[in-house]
CSV table of C-alpha atoms and ligand atoms in Angstrom, one decimal:
chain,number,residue,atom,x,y,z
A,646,UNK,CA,20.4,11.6,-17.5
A,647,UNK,CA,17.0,10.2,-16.9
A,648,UNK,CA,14.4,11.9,-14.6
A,649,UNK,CA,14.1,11.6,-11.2
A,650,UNK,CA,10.8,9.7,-11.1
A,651,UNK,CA,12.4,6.8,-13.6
A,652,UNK,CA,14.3,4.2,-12.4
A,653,UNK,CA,16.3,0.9,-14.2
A,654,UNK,CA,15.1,-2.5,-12.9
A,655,UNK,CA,18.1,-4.5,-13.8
A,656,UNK,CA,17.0,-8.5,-14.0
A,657,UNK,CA,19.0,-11.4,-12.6
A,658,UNK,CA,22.4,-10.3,-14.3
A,659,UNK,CA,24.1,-13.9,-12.3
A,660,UNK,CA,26.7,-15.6,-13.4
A,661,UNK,CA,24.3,-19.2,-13.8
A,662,UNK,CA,22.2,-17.4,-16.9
A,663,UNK,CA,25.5,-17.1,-18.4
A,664,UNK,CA,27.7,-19.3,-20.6
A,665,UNK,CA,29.2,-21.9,-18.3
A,666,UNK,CA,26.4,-21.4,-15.6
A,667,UNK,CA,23.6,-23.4,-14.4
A,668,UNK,CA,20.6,-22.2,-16.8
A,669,UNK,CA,23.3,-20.5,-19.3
A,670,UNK,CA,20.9,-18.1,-21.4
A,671,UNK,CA,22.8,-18.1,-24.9
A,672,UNK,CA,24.4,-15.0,-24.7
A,673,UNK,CA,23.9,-14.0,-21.6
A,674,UNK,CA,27.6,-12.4,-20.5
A,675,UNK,CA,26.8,-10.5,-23.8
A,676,UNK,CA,24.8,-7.8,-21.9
A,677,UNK,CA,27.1,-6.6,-19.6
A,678,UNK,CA,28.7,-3.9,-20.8
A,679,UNK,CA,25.8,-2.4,-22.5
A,680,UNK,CA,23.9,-3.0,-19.2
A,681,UNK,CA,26.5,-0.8,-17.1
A,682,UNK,CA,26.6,1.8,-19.8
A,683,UNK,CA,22.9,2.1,-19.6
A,684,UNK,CA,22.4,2.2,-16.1
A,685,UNK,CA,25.0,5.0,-15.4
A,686,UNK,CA,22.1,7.0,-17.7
A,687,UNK,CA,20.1,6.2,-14.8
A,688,UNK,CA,19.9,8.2,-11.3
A,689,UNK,CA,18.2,5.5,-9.7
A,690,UNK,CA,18.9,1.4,-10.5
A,691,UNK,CA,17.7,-1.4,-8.8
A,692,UNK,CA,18.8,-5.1,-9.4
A,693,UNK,CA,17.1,-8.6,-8.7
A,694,UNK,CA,18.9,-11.6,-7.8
A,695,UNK,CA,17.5,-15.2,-8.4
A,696,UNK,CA,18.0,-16.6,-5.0
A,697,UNK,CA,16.8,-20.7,-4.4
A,698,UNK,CA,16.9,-22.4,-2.0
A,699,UNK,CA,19.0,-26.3,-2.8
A,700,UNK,CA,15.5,-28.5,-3.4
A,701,UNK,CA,13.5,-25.4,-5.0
A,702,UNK,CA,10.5,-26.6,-6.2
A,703,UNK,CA,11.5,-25.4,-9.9
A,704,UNK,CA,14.7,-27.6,-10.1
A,705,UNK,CA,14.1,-30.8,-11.9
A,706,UNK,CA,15.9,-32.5,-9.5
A,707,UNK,CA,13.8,-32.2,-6.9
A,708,UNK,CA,10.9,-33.8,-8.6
A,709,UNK,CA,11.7,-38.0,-9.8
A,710,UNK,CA,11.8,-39.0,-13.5
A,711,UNK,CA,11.6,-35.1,-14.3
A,712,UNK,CA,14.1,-33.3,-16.7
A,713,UNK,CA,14.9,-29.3,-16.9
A,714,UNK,CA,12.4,-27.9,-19.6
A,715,UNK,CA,9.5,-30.1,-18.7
A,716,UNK,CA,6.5,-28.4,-17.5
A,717,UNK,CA,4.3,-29.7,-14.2
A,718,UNK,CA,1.1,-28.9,-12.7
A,719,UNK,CA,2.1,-26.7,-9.3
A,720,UNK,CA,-1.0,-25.6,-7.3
A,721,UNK,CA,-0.3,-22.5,-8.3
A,722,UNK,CA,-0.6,-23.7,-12.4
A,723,UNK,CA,1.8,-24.9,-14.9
A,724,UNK,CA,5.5,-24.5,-13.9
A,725,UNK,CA,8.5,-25.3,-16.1
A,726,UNK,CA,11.1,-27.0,-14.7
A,727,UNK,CA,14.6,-25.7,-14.8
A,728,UNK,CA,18.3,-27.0,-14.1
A,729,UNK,CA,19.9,-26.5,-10.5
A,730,UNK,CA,20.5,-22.9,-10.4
A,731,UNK,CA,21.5,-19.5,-8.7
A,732,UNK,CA,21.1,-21.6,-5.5
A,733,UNK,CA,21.7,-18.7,-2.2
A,734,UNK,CA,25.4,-18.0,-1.5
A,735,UNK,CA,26.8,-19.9,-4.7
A,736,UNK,CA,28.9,-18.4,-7.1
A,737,UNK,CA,26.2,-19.2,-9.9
A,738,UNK,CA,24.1,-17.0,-7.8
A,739,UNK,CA,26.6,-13.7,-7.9
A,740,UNK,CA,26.3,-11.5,-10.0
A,741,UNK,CA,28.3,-11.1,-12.8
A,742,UNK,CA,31.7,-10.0,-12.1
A,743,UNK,CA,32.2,-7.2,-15.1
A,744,UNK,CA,28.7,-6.0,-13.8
A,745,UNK,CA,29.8,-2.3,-12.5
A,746,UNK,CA,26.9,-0.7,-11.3
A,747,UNK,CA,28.0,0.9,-7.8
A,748,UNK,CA,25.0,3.5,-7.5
A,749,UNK,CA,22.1,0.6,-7.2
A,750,UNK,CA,19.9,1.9,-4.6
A,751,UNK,CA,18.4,-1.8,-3.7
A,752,UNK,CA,19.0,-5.5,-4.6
A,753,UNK,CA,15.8,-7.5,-4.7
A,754,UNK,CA,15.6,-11.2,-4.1
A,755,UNK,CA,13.5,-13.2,-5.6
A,756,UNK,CA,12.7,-17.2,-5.8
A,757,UNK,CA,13.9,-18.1,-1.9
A,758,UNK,CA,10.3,-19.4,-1.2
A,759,UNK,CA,10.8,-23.6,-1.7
A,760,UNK,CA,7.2,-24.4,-2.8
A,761,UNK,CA,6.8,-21.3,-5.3
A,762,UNK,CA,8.9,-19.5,-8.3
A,763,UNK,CA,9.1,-16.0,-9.0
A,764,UNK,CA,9.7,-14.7,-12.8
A,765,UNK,CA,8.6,-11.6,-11.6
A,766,UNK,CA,10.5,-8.7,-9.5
A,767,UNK,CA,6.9,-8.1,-8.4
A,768,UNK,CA,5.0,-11.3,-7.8
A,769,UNK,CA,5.7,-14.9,-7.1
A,770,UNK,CA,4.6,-17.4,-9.7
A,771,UNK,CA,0.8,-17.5,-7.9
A,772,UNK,CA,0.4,-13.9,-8.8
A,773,UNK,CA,-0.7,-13.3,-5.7
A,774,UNK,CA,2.1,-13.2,-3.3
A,775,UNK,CA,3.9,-9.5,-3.8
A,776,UNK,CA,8.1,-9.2,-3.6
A,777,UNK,CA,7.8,-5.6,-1.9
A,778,UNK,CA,8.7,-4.0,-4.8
A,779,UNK,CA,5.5,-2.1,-5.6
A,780,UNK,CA,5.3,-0.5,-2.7
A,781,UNK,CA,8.8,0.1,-3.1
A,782,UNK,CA,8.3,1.9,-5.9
A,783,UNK,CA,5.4,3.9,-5.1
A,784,UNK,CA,6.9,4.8,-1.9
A,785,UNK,CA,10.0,6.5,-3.9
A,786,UNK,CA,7.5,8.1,-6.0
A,787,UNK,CA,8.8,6.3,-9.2
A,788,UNK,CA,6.7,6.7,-12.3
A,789,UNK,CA,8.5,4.4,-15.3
A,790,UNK,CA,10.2,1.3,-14.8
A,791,UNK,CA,13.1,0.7,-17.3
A,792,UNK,CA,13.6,-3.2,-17.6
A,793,UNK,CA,16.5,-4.9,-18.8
A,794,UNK,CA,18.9,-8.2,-18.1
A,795,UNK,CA,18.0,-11.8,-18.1
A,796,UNK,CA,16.4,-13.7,-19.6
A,797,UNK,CA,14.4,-11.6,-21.8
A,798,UNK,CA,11.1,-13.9,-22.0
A,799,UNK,CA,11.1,-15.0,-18.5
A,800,UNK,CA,11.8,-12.8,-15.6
A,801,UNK,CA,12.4,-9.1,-17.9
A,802,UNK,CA,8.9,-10.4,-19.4
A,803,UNK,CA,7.0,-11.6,-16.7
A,804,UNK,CA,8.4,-8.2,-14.3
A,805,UNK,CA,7.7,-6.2,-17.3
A,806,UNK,CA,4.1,-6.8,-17.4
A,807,UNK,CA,3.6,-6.6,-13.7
A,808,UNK,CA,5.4,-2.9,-13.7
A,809,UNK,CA,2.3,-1.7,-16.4
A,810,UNK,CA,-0.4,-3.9,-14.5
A,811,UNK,CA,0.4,-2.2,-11.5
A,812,UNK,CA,0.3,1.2,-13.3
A,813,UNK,CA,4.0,1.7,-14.2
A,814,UNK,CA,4.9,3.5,-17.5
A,815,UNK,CA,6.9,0.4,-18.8
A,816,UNK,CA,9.7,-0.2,-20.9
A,817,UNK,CA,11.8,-2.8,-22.1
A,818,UNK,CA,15.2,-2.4,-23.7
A,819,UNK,CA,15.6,-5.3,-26.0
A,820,UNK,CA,19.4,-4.9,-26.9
A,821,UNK,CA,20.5,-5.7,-23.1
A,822,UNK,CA,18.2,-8.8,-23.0
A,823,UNK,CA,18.8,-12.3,-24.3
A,824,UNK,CA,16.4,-14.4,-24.7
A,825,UNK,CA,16.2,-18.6,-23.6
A,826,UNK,CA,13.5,-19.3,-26.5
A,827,UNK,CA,11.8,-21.9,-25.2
A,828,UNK,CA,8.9,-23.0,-27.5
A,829,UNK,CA,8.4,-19.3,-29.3
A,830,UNK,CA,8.4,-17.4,-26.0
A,831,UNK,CA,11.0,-14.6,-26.8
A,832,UNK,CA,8.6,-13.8,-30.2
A,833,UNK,CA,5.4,-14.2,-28.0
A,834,UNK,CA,6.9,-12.2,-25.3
A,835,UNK,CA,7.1,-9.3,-27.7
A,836,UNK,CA,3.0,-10.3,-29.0
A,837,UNK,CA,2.5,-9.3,-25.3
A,838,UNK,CA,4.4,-6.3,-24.9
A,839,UNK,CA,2.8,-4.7,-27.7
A,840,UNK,CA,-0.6,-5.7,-26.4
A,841,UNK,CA,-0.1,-4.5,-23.0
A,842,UNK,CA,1.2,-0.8,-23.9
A,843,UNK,CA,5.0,-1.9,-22.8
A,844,UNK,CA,7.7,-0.3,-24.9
A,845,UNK,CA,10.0,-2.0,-26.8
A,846,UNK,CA,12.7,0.1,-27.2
B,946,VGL,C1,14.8,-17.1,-14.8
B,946,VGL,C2,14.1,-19.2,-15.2
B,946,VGL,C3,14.2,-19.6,-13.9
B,946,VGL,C4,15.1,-15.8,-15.3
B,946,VGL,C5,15.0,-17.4,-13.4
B,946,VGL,O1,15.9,-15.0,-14.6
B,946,VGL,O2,14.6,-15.4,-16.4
B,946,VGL,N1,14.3,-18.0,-15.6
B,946,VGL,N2,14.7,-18.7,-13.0
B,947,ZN,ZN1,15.2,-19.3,-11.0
């Protein structure tokens, strides 16, 4: 069993990042088992949910002539666009059903804002505007944030590197990821890692 002062951030284990969903991550069911045999290692898990709103900013289809995997300037900075998915109270937005993980402590939503994204358990897409989860954390007295789930260079990365910003011993369990590859990013999510002290275990 893991200490008390470590806790397993589960990532947006829905049934749309898997095969047959809305943003199907190749692979994605894949994780399941090895993500509930993991987390009953754990004392403490938490799990995020992607959670839009219908019309989210990030859908292509709420923005003419666009298509899903096309970038656009946001006011916030470059955001890529991204099929209709994990839209509040769908069943693409549940998790997955073999998910058995009855000792989570919280479920963290993430994404309901219209105007913004969220990657990150910890901050919207601005980088600005926190989830909770920080002082969540601290307030629990955690220490090391164990990430794993979907997809691997997205949200796991992008929460991931927020955890060690904010002064998290960080870790990252590659074997319960998979990856959406878009461009390189799974091999330069793990460039980053290494740079950024984040274990790749
Ligand atoms: C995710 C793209 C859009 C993820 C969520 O969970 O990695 N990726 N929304
Ligand atoms: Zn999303």
């Amino acid at each position: 069993m893991r200490k008390e002062t470590d806790i397993l951030l589960v990532i947006d284990v829905q049934n749309d990042f898997c095969p047959g969903g809305g943003l199907a991550v190749p692979g994605g069911d894949e994780v399941v088992h090895l993500v509930n045999r993991l987390a009953h290692g754990f004392a403490h898990v938490a799990l995020t949910q992607d959670w839009h709103p219908a019309g989210h900013s990030s859908f292509a289809s709420s923005h003419q002539g666009k298509e899903p995997f096309e970038q656009i300037a946001m006011p916030y900075g470059a955001q890529t666009l991204w099929p209709d998915h994990c839209i509040q109270n769908t069943a693409g937005a549940a998790f997955h059903g073999g998910l058995d993980i009855p000792h989570a402590e919280l479920v963290l939503r993430k994404g309901f804002r219209r105007e913004v994204d969220s990657y990150s358990a910890f901050f919207e897409n601005d980088h600005k505007t926190p989830t909770g989860l920080a002082g969540y954390l601290r307030e629990r007295g955690f220490a090391k944030v164990t990430c794993i789930g979907l997809a691997f260079d997205f949200c796991v990365r992008y929460s991931a590197e927020d955890a060690r910003a904010l002064g998290f011993e960080t870790e990252v369990i590659e074997q319960a990821c998979r990856a959406i590859d878009l461009a390189g990013s799974a091999a330069a999510t793990r460039k980053s890692f290494s740079e950024r002290g984040i274990v790749l275990a």
